[in-house]
Every structure is written in structure tokens, then in C-alpha cells.
Short mmCIF file of C-alpha atoms and ligand atoms in Angstrom, two decimals:
data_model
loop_
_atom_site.label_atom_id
_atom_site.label_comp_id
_atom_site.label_asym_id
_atom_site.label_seq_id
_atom_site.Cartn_x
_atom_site.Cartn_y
_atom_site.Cartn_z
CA UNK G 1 0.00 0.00 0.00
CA UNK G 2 1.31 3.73 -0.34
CA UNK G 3 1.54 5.42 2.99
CA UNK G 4 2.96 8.91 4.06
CA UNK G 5 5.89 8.11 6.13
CA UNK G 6 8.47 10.22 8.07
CA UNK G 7 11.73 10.22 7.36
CA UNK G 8 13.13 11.97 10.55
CA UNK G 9 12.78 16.31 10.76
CA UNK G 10 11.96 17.68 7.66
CA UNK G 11 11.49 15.00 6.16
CA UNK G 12 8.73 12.53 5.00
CA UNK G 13 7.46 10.44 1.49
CA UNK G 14 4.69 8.77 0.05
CA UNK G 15 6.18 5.61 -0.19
CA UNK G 16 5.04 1.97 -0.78
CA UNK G 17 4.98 -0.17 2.13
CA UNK G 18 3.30 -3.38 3.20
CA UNK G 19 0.20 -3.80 4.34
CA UNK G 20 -0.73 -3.53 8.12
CA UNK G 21 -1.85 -7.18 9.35
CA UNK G 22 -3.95 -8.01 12.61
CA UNK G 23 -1.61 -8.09 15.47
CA UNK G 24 -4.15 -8.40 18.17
CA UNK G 25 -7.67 -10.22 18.46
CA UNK G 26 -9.11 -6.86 19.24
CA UNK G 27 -7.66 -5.34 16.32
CA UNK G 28 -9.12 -4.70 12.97
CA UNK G 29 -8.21 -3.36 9.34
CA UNK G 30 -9.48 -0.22 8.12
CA UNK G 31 -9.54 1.02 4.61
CA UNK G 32 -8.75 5.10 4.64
CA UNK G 33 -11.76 6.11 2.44
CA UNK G 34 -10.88 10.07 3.39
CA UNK G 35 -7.91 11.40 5.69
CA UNK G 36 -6.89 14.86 6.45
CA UNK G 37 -3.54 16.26 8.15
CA UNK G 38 -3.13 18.10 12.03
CA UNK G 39 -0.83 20.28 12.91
CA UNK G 40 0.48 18.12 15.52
CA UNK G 41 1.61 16.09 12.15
CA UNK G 42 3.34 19.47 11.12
CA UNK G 43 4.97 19.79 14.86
CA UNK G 44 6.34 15.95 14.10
CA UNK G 45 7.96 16.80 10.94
CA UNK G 46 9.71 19.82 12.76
CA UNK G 47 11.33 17.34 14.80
CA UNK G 48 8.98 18.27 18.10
CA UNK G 49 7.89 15.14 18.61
CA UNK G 50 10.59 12.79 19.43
CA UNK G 51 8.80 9.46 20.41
CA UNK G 52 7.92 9.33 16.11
CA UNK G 53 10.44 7.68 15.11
CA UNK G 54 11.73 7.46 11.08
CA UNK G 55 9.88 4.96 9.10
CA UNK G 56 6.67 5.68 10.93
CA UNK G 57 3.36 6.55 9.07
CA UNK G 58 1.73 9.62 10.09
CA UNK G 59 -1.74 10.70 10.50
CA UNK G 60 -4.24 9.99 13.34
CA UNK G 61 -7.66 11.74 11.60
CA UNK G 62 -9.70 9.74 9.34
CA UNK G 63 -12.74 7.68 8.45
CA UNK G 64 -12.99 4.58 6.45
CA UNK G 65 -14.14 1.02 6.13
CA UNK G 66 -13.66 -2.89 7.98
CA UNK G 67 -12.06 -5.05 5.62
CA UNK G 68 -10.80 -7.05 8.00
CA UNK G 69 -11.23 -8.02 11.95
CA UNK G 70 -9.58 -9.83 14.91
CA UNK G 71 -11.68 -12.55 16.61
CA UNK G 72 -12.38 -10.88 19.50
CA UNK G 73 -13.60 -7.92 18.21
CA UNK G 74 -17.76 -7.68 18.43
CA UNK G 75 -18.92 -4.33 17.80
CA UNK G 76 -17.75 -3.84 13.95
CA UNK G 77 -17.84 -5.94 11.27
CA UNK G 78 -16.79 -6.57 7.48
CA UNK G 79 -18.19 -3.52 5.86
CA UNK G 80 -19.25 -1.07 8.28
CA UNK G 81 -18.17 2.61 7.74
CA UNK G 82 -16.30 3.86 10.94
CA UNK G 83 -14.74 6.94 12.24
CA UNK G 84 -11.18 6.55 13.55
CA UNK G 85 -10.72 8.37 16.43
CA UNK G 86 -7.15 10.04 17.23
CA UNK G 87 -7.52 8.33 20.74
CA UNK G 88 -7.27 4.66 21.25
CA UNK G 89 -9.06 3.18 24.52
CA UNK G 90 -7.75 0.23 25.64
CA UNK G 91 -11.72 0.05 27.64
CA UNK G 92 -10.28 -1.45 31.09
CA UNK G 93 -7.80 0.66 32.64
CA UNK G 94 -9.09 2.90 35.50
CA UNK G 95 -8.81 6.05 32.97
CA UNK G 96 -10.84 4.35 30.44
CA UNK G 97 -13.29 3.41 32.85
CA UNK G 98 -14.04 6.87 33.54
CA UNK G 99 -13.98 8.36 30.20
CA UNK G 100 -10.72 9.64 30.32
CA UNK G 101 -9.09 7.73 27.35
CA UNK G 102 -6.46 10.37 26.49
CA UNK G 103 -4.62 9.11 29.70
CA UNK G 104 -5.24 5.34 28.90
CA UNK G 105 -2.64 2.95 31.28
CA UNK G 106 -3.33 -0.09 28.61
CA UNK G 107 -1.67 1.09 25.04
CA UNK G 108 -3.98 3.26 24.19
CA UNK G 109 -4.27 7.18 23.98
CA UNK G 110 -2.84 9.01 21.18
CA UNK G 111 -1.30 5.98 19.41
CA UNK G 112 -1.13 6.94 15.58
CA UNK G 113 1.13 8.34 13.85
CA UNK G 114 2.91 8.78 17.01
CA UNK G 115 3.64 5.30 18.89
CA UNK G 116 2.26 3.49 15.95
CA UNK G 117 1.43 3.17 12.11
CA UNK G 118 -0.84 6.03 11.58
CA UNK G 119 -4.04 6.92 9.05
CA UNK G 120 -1.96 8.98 6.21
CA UNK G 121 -2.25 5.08 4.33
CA UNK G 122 -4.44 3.34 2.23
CA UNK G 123 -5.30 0.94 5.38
CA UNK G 124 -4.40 1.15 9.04
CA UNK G 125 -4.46 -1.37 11.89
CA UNK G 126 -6.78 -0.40 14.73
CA UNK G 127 -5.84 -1.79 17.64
CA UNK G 128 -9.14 -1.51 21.06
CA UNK G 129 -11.08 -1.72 17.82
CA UNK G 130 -14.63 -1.89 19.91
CA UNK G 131 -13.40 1.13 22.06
CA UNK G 132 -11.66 3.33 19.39
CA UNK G 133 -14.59 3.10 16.48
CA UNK G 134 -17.25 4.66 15.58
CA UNK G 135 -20.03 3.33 13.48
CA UNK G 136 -21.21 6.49 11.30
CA UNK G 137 -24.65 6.54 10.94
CA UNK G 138 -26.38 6.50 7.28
CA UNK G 139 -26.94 9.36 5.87
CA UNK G 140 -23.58 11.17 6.58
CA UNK G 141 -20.72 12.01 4.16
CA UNK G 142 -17.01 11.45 5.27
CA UNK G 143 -16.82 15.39 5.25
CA UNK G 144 -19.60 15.48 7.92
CA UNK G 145 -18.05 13.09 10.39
CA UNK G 146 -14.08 13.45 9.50
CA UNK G 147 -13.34 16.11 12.11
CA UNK G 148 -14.52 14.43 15.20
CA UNK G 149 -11.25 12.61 14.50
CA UNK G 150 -9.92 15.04 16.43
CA UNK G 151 -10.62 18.91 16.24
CA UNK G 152 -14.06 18.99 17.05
CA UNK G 153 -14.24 17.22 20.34
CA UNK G 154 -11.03 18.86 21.28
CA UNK G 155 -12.49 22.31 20.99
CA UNK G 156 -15.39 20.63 22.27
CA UNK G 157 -14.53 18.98 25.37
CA UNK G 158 -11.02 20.92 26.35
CA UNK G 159 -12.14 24.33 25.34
CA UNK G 160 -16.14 24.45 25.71
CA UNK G 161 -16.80 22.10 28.01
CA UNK G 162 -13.75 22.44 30.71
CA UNK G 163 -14.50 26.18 30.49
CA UNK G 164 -18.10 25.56 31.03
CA UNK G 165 -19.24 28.11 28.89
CA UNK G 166 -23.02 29.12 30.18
CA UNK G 167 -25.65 30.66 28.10
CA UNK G 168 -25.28 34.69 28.51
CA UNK G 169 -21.51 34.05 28.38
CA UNK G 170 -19.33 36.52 27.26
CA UNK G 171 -16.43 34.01 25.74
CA UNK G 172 -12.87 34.96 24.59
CA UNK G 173 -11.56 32.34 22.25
CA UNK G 174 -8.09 33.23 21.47
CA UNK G 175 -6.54 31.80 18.13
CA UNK G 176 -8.67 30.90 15.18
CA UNK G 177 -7.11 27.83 13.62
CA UNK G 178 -8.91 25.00 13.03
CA UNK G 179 -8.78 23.83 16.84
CA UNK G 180 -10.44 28.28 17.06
CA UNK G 181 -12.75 27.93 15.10
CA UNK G 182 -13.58 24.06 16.73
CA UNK G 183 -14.13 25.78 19.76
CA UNK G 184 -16.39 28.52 18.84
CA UNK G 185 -18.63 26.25 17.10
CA UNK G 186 -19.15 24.32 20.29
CA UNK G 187 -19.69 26.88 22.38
CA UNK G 188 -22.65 27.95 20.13
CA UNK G 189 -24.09 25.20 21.18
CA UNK G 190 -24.28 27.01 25.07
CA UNK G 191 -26.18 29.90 23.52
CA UNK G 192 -23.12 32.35 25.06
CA UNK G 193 -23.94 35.95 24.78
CA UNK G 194 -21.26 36.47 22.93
CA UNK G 195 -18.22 35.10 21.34
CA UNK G 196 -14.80 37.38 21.15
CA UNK G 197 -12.41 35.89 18.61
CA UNK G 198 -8.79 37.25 19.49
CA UNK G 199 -6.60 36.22 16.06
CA UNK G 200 -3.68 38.30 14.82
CA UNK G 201 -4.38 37.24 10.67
CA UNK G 202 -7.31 38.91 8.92
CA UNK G 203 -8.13 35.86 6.81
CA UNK G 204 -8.98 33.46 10.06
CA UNK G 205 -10.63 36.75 11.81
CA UNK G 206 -12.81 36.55 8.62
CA UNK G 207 -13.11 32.29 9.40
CA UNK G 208 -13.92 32.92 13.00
CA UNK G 209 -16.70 34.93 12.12
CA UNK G 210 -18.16 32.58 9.17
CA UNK G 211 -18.07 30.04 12.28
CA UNK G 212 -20.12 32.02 14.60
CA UNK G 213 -18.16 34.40 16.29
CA UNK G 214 -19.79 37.84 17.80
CA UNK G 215 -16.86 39.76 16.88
CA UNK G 216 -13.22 39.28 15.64
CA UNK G 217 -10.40 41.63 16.66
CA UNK G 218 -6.35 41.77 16.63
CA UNK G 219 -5.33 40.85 20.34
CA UNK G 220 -4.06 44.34 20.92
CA UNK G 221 -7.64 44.71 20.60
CA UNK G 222 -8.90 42.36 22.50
CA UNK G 223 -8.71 43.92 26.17
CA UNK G 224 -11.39 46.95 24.97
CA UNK G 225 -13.42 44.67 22.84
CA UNK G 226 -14.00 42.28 26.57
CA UNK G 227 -14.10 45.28 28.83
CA UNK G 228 -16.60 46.91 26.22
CA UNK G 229 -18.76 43.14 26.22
CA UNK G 230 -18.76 43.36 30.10
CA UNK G 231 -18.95 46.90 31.60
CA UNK G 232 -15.01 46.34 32.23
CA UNK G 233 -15.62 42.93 34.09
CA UNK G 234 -13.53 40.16 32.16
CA UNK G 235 -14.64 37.28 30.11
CA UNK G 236 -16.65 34.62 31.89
CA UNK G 237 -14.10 31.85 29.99
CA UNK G 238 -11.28 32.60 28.17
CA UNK G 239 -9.75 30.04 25.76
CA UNK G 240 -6.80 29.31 24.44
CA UNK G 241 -6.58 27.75 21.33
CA UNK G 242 -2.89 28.44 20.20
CA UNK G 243 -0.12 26.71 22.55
CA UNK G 244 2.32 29.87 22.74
CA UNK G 245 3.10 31.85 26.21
CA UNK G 246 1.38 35.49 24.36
CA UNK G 247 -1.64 33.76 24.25
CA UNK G 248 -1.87 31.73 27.40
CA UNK G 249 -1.21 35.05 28.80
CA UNK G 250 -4.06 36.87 27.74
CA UNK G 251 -6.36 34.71 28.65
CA UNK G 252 -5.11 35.03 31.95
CA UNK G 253 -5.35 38.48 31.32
CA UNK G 254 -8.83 39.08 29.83
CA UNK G 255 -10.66 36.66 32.70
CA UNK G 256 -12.99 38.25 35.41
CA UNK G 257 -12.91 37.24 38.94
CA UNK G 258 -14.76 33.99 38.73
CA UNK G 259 -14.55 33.59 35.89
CA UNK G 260 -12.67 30.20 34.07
CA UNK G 261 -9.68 29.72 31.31
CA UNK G 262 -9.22 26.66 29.54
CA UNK G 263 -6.01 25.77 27.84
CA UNK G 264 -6.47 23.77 24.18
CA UNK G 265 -3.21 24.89 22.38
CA UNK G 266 0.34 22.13 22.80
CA UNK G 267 2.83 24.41 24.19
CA UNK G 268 6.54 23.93 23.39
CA UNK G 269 7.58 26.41 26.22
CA UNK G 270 7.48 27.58 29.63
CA UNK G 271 4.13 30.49 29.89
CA UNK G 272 4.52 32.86 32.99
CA UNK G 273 1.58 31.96 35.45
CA UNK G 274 0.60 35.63 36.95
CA UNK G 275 -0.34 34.65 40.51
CA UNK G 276 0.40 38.11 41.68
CA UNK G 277 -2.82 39.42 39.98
CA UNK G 278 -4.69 36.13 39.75
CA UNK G 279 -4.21 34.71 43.30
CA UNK G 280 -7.28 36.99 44.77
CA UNK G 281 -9.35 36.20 41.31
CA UNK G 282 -10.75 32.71 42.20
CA UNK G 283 -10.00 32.00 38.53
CA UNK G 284 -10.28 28.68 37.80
CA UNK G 285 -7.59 27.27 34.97
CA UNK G 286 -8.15 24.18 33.39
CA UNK G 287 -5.74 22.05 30.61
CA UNK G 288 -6.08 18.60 28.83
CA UNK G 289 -5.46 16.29 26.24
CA UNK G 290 -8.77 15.42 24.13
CA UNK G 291 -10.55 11.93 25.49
CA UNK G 292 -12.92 12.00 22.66
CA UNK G 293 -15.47 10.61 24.62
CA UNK G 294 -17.83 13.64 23.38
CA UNK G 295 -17.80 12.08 19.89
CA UNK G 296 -21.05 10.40 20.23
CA UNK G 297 -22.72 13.89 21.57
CA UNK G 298 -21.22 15.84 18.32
CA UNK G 299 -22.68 12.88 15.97
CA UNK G 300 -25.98 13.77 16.84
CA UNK G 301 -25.37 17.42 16.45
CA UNK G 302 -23.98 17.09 13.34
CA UNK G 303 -27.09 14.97 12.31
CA UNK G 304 -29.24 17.17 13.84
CA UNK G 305 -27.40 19.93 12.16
CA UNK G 306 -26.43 22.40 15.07
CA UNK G 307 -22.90 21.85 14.01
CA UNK G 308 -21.91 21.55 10.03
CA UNK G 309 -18.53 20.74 10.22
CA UNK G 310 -17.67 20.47 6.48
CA UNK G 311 -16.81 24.15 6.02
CA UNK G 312 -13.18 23.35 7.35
CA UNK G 313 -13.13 20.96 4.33
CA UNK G 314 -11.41 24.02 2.25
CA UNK G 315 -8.88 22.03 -0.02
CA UNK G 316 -9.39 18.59 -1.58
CA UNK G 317 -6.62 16.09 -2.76
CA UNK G 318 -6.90 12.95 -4.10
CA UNK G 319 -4.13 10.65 -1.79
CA UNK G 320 -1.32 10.16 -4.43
CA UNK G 321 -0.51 13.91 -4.10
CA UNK G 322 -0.30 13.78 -0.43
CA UNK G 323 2.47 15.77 -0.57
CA UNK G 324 0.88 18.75 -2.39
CA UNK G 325 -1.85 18.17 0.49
CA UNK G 326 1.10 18.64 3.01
CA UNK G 327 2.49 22.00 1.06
CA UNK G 328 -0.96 23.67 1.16
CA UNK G 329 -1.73 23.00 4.60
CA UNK G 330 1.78 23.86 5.73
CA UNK G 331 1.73 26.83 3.96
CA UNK G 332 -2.02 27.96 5.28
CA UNK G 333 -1.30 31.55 5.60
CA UNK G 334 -0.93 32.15 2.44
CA UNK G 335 -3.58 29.36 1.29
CA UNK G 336 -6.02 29.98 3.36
CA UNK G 337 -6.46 26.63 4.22
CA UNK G 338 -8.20 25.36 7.57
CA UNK G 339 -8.26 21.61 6.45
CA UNK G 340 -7.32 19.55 3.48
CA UNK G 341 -9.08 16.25 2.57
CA UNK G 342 -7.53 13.54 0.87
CA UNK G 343 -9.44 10.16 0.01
CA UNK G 344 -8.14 7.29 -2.30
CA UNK G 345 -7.76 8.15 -6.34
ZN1 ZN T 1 -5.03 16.00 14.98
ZN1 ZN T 2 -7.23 2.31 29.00
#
């Protein structure tokens, strides 16, 4: 099969490679019928992510099909259209048991493209196949249901739903990427009073607004915009959707007493914690790794269509020129992309 492997930093092909077998009775085989690229695959090919080691294929967002399954495995089959979430649950450990499969004790977590073969292939090995699928209802296109891979219950459930956004809420979501823009459309779902989008590029100011922000300013602006929002109060959650100390920092920054910030973004270095100011605040700061355990809840509300997800779809490739995929999404700023689909030729 081809597969987009990494070569060590910098470097990565679509090369041919043989196809992944079942390992595991709770295993099965997937067939990638549409795949898109993270920027935590971007952070690996800088050389950020030492655990991926060369000759590993990349990728941990996708949907496709069963061709083939382990014996022990009962809740797909042969045939059945799945969603491959980025987070494998092993199902037994005492994190699993409470929903908190990012932290999995068993082999699971974030497992592709990472500690294992990844999704950037025509097929992938699953292992926890009954705890790491999802069967996608009929109905659905792989566009609909491709981000809860990943972005969608991470803006979801480390953003919206550790910040417990309330209706009425004045929210700051700072950065409008695709994990942004993930995070304002779940917190639409709270009926917030309104939705600040803090994002230094006019293009994904433009983005954050197409996905249901209030308003979008520059973050020098972003102080007045809040204090304007909330007679000079503070957000009620501030989010931060980038993974850099600036950002971190405002959030810290544009919070009222009370009030709650939730960290989304993967930082690569130290952010200064403010006690000084925030110590008489009763701020409440929250951080996490997705679980992805909201994914059933955002099925529903993508079928019910409170949440259309398919507008991050903005370029399509078909997967021989996975590489020209990688070039446009690497290069987003000047291509505007948010996403980039590939699915077999
Ligand atoms: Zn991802
Ligand atoms: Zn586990």
C-alpha cells in the first residue's frame, strides 16, 4: 500500500509499504476512504515530537471502512463505515473506565502516527477496535463526520466544556485555527452571549466569524473589545486555542474574577503563570489532552445539524498527491487553508 511516512525532521514520502496485518484479536483493518492532516503532524515533521520515530506513518484523523477483523472484536464488522478516532481506549484501565481515554494505562491514547502506524495510508491497523470506532450513521458524508477525529471534540470537550461556557456568556476564544474555530462552534451550542475571537491574521478573523463568532479583533484589541462586552468585568471563559506563552497570557489576562480559562493549544515552552494578579481572582484554569469521549454527543449534532462541520473541508486532494496536500496545509497563511481532505484516487 502507499503510505505517508516520516523520514526523521523535515522529512517525509509517500512511499510503498506493506500492508498492516492483525496483530491483536481486538484489532481490525481499516480502509482510509478520506484522511486529512493536524498540525500536531506538522509539529512531528519539525522534529517536536521525538517518540515518532523514522519509518513511521503519520496521521491519526480519518474515516474509512472494515475489511478485516480480529476474533475478538464484536462491535464492527466486514463492511461497516467507521470513524477513527485520534484516541485509542484500551476500555479497562481505570482512565478508560471513567472516560478519560487520552490518559489510557493499557496502550492506548494518542497511538497513531505517534507510537504506531498512523491513518496517512491506504489501510491502518486499529488496535481496542470496539473502544476506538465509531459506526457512522447512514446518511452522513465522510466530510460530515471526518473532524470528530480530532478537532471537534477537542475544541469541544477541552475548550467548551472544561470552560463551562453558560448561556449569557461573554467568551474569549483566542486563536482561530482550526482547533479556534472548533471551539467557537461548540460553544454555540451554550447559547453564550457572545463570542470574542482574538486572532492576529485577517483571513482566520474573517473564518472565526463565518463560524459564529460575535466579533473578531487583533489581540491588541482584544482587552477593549472584553471590557466593552462586560462593563469592564472580564470574560466569563477565556480560551486558548494556540499553545504559545502570548496567548496563554491573555487569557489570563482578559478573565474576570470567577470567571474560568481553559487551555487547548500544545505548548513547546514555559508560559509565565501571573499569581500576583490572579491569586485573589478565584480563577479557575483548566488544561487537557482530548478523550474524545464527546464524539457520540457531536454525531448527533452534526445529524441534527447544530454543528456543520464540512466548512473546514477548504482544499481537496486525491491521496497520491499527499504531498501537495502537506504544502498547502503547511503553507495555510498564504492558502487559506483550515483543512485539506484527501481520500483514495
Ligand atoms: Zn489531529
Ligand atoms: Zn485504558
Amino acid at each position: 500500500m502507499r503510505a505517508v511516512i516520516y523520514h526523521g525532521p523535515g522529512q517525509k514520502s509517500l512511499d510503498e509499504v506493506p500492508d498492516p496485518k492483525i496483530l491483536e484479536d481486538s484489532d481490525v483493518i481499516v480502509r482510509i476512504d478520506a484522511v486529512t492532516i493536524c498540525g500536531t503532524d506538522l509539529h512531528i515533521l519539525k522534529g517536536d515530537v521525538p517518540e515518532v520515530t523514522p519509518g513511521r506513518v503519520l496521521g491519526h484523523e480519518a474515516v474509512g471502512t472494515v475489511v478485516e477483523s480480529g476474533i475478538g472484536v464484536k462491535s464492527v464488522r466486514e463492511g461497516d463505515h467507521v470513524l477513527i478516532s485520534c484516541i485509542s481506549a484500551c476500555g479497562r484501565c481505570r482512565y478508560c473506565k471513567t472516560g478519560m481515554y487520552g490518559q489510557c494505562r493499557n496502550g492506548g491514547g494518542w497511538i497513531f502516527g505517534h507510537l504506531i502506524d498512523g491513518v496517512q495510508a491506504e489501510y491502518v491497523r486499529v488496535p481496542f477496535a470496539d473502544q476506538s470506532l465509531y459506526k457512522i450513521p447512514e446518511g452522513l458524508t465522510d466530510e460530515q463526520v471526518l473532524f470528530l477525529s480530532d478537532i471537534l471534540p477537542t475544541g469541544y470537550e477541552v475548550g467548551v466544556l472544561n470552560g463551562r461556557v453558560q448561556p449569557g456568556d461573554v467568551v474569549a476564544v483566542v486563536g482561530a485555527g482550526p482547533i479556534g474555530l472548533s471551539v467557537i462552534q461548540g460553544a454555540r451550542l451554550y447559547s453564550p452571549g457572545a463570542i470574542v475571537a482574538v486572532e492576529p491574521t485577517e483571513a482566520r478573523r474573517i473564518w472565526a466569524k463565518a463560524f459564529g463568532a460575535t466579533i473578531a479583533v487583533p489581540p491588541e484589541g482584544a482587552k477593549a473589545a472584553v471590557d466593552e462586552l462586560t462593563d469592564r468585568l472580564g470574560a466569563d471563559v477565556a480560551i486558548e486555542a494556540v499553545g504559545v506563552p502570548a496567548t496563554f497570557e491573555l487569557c489570563a489576562d482578559l478573565i474576570r474574577p470567577g470567571g474560568r480559562v481553559a487551555n487547548v493549544g500544545v505548548h513547546g515552552k514555559p508560559a509565565t503563570l501571573h499569581l500576583e494578579s490572579l491569586w485573589i481572582k478565584n480563577v479557575t484554569i483548566t488544561t487537557g489532552l482530548v478523550d474524545t469521549f464527546t464524539i457520540p454527543t457531536l454525531l448527533k449534532a452534526i445529524q441534527s445539524g447544530q454543528v456543520d462541520p464540512t466548512t473546514f473541508a477548504t482544499h481537496r486532494f486525491p491521496f497520491t498527491k499527499a504531498m501537495d496536500a502537506y504544502d498547502t496545509f503547511s503553507r495555510a497563511g498564504e492558502t487559506n487553508a483550515l483543512k485539506v481532505v484527501m481520500t483514495p484516487a
